[in-house]
GROMACS .gro file of C-alpha atoms in nm:
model
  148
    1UNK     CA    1   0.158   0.696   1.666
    2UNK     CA    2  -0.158   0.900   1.563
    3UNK     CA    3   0.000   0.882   1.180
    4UNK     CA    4   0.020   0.476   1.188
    5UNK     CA    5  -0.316   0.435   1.359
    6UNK     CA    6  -0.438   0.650   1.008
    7UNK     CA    7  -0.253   0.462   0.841
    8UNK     CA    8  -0.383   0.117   0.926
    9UNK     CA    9  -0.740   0.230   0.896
   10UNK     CA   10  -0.642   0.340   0.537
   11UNK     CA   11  -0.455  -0.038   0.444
   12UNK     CA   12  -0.780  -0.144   0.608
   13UNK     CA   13  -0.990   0.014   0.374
   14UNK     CA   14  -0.827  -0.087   0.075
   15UNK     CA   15  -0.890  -0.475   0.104
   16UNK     CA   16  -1.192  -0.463   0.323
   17UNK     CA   17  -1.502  -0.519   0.063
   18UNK     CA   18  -1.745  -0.249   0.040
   19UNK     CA   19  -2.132  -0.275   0.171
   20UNK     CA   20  -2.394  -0.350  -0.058
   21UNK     CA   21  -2.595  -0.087   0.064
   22UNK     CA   22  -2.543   0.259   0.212
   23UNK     CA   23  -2.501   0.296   0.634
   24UNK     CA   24  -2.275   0.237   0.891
   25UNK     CA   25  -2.034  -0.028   0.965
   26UNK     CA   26  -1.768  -0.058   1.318
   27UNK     CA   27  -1.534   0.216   1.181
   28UNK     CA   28  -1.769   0.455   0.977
   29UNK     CA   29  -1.993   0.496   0.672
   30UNK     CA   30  -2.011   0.285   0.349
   31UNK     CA   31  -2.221   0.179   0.076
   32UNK     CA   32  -2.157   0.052  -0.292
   33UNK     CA   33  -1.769   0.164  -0.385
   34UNK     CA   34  -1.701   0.313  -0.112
   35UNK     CA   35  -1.553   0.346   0.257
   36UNK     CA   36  -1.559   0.712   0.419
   37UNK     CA   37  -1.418   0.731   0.800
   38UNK     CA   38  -1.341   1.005   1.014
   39UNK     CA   39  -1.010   0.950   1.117
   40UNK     CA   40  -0.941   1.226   1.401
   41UNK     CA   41  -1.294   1.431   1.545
   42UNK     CA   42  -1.290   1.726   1.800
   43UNK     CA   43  -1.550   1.660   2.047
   44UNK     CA   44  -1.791   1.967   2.166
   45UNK     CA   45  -1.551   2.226   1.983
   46UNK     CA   46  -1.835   2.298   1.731
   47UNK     CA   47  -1.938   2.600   1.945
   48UNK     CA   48  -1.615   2.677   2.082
   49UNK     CA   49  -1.407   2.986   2.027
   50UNK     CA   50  -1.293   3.051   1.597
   51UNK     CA   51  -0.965   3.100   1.731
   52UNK     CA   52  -0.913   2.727   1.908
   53UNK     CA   53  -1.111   2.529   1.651
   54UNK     CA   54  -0.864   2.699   1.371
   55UNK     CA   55  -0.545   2.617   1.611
   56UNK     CA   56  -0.703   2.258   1.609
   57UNK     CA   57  -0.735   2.232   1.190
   58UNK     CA   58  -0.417   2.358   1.203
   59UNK     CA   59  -0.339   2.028   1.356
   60UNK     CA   60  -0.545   1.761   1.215
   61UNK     CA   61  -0.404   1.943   0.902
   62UNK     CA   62  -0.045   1.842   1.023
   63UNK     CA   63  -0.217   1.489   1.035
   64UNK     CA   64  -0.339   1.513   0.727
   65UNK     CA   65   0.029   1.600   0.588
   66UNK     CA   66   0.195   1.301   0.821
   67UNK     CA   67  -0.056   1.034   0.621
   68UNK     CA   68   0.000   1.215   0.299
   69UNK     CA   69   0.394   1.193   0.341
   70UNK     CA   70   0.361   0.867   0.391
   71UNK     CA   71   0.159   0.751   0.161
   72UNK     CA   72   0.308   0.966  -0.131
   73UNK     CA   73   0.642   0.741  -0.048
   74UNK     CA   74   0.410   0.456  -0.118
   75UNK     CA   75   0.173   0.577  -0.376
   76UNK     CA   76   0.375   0.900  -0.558
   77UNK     CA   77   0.289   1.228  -0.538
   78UNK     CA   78  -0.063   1.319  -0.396
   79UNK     CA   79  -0.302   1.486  -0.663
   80UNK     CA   80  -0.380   1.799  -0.473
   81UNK     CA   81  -0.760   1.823  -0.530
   82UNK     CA   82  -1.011   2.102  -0.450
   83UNK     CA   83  -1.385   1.997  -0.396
   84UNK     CA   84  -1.502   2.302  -0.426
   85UNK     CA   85  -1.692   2.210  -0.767
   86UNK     CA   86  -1.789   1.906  -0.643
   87UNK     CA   87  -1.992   2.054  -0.381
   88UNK     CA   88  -2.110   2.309  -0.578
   89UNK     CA   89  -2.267   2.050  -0.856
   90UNK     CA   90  -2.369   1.839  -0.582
   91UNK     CA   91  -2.624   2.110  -0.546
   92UNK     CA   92  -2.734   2.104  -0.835
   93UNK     CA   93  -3.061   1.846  -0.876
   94UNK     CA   94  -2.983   1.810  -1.275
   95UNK     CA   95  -2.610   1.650  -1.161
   96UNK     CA   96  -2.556   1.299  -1.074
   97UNK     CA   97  -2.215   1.343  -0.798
   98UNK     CA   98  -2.171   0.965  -0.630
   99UNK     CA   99  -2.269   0.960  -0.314
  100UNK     CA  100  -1.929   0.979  -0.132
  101UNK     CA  101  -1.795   1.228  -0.325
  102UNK     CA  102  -2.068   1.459  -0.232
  103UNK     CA  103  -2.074   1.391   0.120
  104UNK     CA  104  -1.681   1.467   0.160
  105UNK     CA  105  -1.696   1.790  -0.047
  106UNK     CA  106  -2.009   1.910   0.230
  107UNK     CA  107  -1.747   1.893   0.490
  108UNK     CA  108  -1.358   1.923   0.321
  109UNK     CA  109  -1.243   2.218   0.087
  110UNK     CA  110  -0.915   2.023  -0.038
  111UNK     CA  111  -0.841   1.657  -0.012
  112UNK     CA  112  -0.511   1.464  -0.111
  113UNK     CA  113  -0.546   1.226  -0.332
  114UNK     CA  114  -0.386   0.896  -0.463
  115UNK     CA  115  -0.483   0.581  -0.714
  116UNK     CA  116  -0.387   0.263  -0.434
  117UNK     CA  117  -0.172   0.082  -0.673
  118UNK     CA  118  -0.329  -0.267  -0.699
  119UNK     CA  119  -0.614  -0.208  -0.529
  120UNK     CA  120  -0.861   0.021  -0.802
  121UNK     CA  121  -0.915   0.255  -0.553
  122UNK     CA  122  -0.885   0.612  -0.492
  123UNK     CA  123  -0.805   0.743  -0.108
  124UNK     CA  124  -0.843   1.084  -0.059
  125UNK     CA  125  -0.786   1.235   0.267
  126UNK     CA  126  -0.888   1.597   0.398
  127UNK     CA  127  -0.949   1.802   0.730
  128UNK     CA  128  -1.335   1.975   0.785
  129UNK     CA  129  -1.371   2.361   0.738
  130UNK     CA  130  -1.340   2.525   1.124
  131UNK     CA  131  -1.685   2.633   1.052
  132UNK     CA  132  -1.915   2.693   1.363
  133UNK     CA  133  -2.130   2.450   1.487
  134UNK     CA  134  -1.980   2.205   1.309
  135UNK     CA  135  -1.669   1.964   1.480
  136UNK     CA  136  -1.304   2.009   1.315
  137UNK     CA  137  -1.263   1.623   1.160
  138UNK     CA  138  -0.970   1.446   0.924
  139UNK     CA  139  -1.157   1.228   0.678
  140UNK     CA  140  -1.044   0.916   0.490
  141UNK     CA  141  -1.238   0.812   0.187
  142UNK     CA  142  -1.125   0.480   0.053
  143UNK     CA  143  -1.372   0.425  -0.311
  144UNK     CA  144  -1.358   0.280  -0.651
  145UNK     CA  145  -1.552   0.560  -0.779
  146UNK     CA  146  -1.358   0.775  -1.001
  147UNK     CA  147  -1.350   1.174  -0.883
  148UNK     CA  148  -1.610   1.389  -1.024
   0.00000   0.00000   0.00000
């Protein structure tokens, strides 16, 4: 069931306009061209032991893989997608990273990634680093803002 619930959050995202202006709307944060939602969160595992919060990526990664199956059946074959540089020129003041796109790669090392046919959007979906101090999450972004 968890895999359908993501997946009617993402077909949510796709037709649901996006907010004129950057903040928070009933099912997570938006702004011009894009939607971003956390789709699974732990709750107080931030300080927890390394060795639960990676048992628990370990499964919001098997999330992430249940969505991607499914929407690579829709969709094709995910573009596997690192965020790694993103982040890093998100750093940098001299770059100009959209907003989303530098929020998810604070958070997410890898993402899947499709083009929604029909819709001019790119969803990308990704699990948090089990970093501590910070809560294991599976994102969704839903955007019409090409990838860095």
């Amino acid at each position: 069931m968890t895999t359908e619930r993501h997946l009617a959050t993402i077909d949510e995202l796709c037709v649901r306009d996006f907010p004129a202006a950057h903040g928070w709307s009933d099912i997570g944060a938006g702004g011009p061209g894009y939607h971003l939602v956390v789709l699974e969160t732990t709750h107080g595992l931030g300080t927890g032991d390394q060795g639960e919060r990676t048992e628990i990526a370990d499964q919001f990664i098997a999330y992430r893989e249940g969505v991607a199956q499914r929407l690579n059946e829709r969709w094709g074959e995910a573009y596997p997608t690192s965020l790694d540089g993103v982040f890093l020129r998100a750093e940098d003041p001299d770059e100009q990273i959209p907003k989303p796109w530098a929020y998810l790669s604070a958070y997410v090392r890898y993402v899947d990634l499709w083009e929604a046919d029909g819709t001019g959007r790119w969803v990308a979906v990704g699990v948090s680093e089990p970093k501590e101090g910070l809560e294991v999450q599976l994102f969704a972004l839903v955007t019409e803002l090409d990838p860095p």
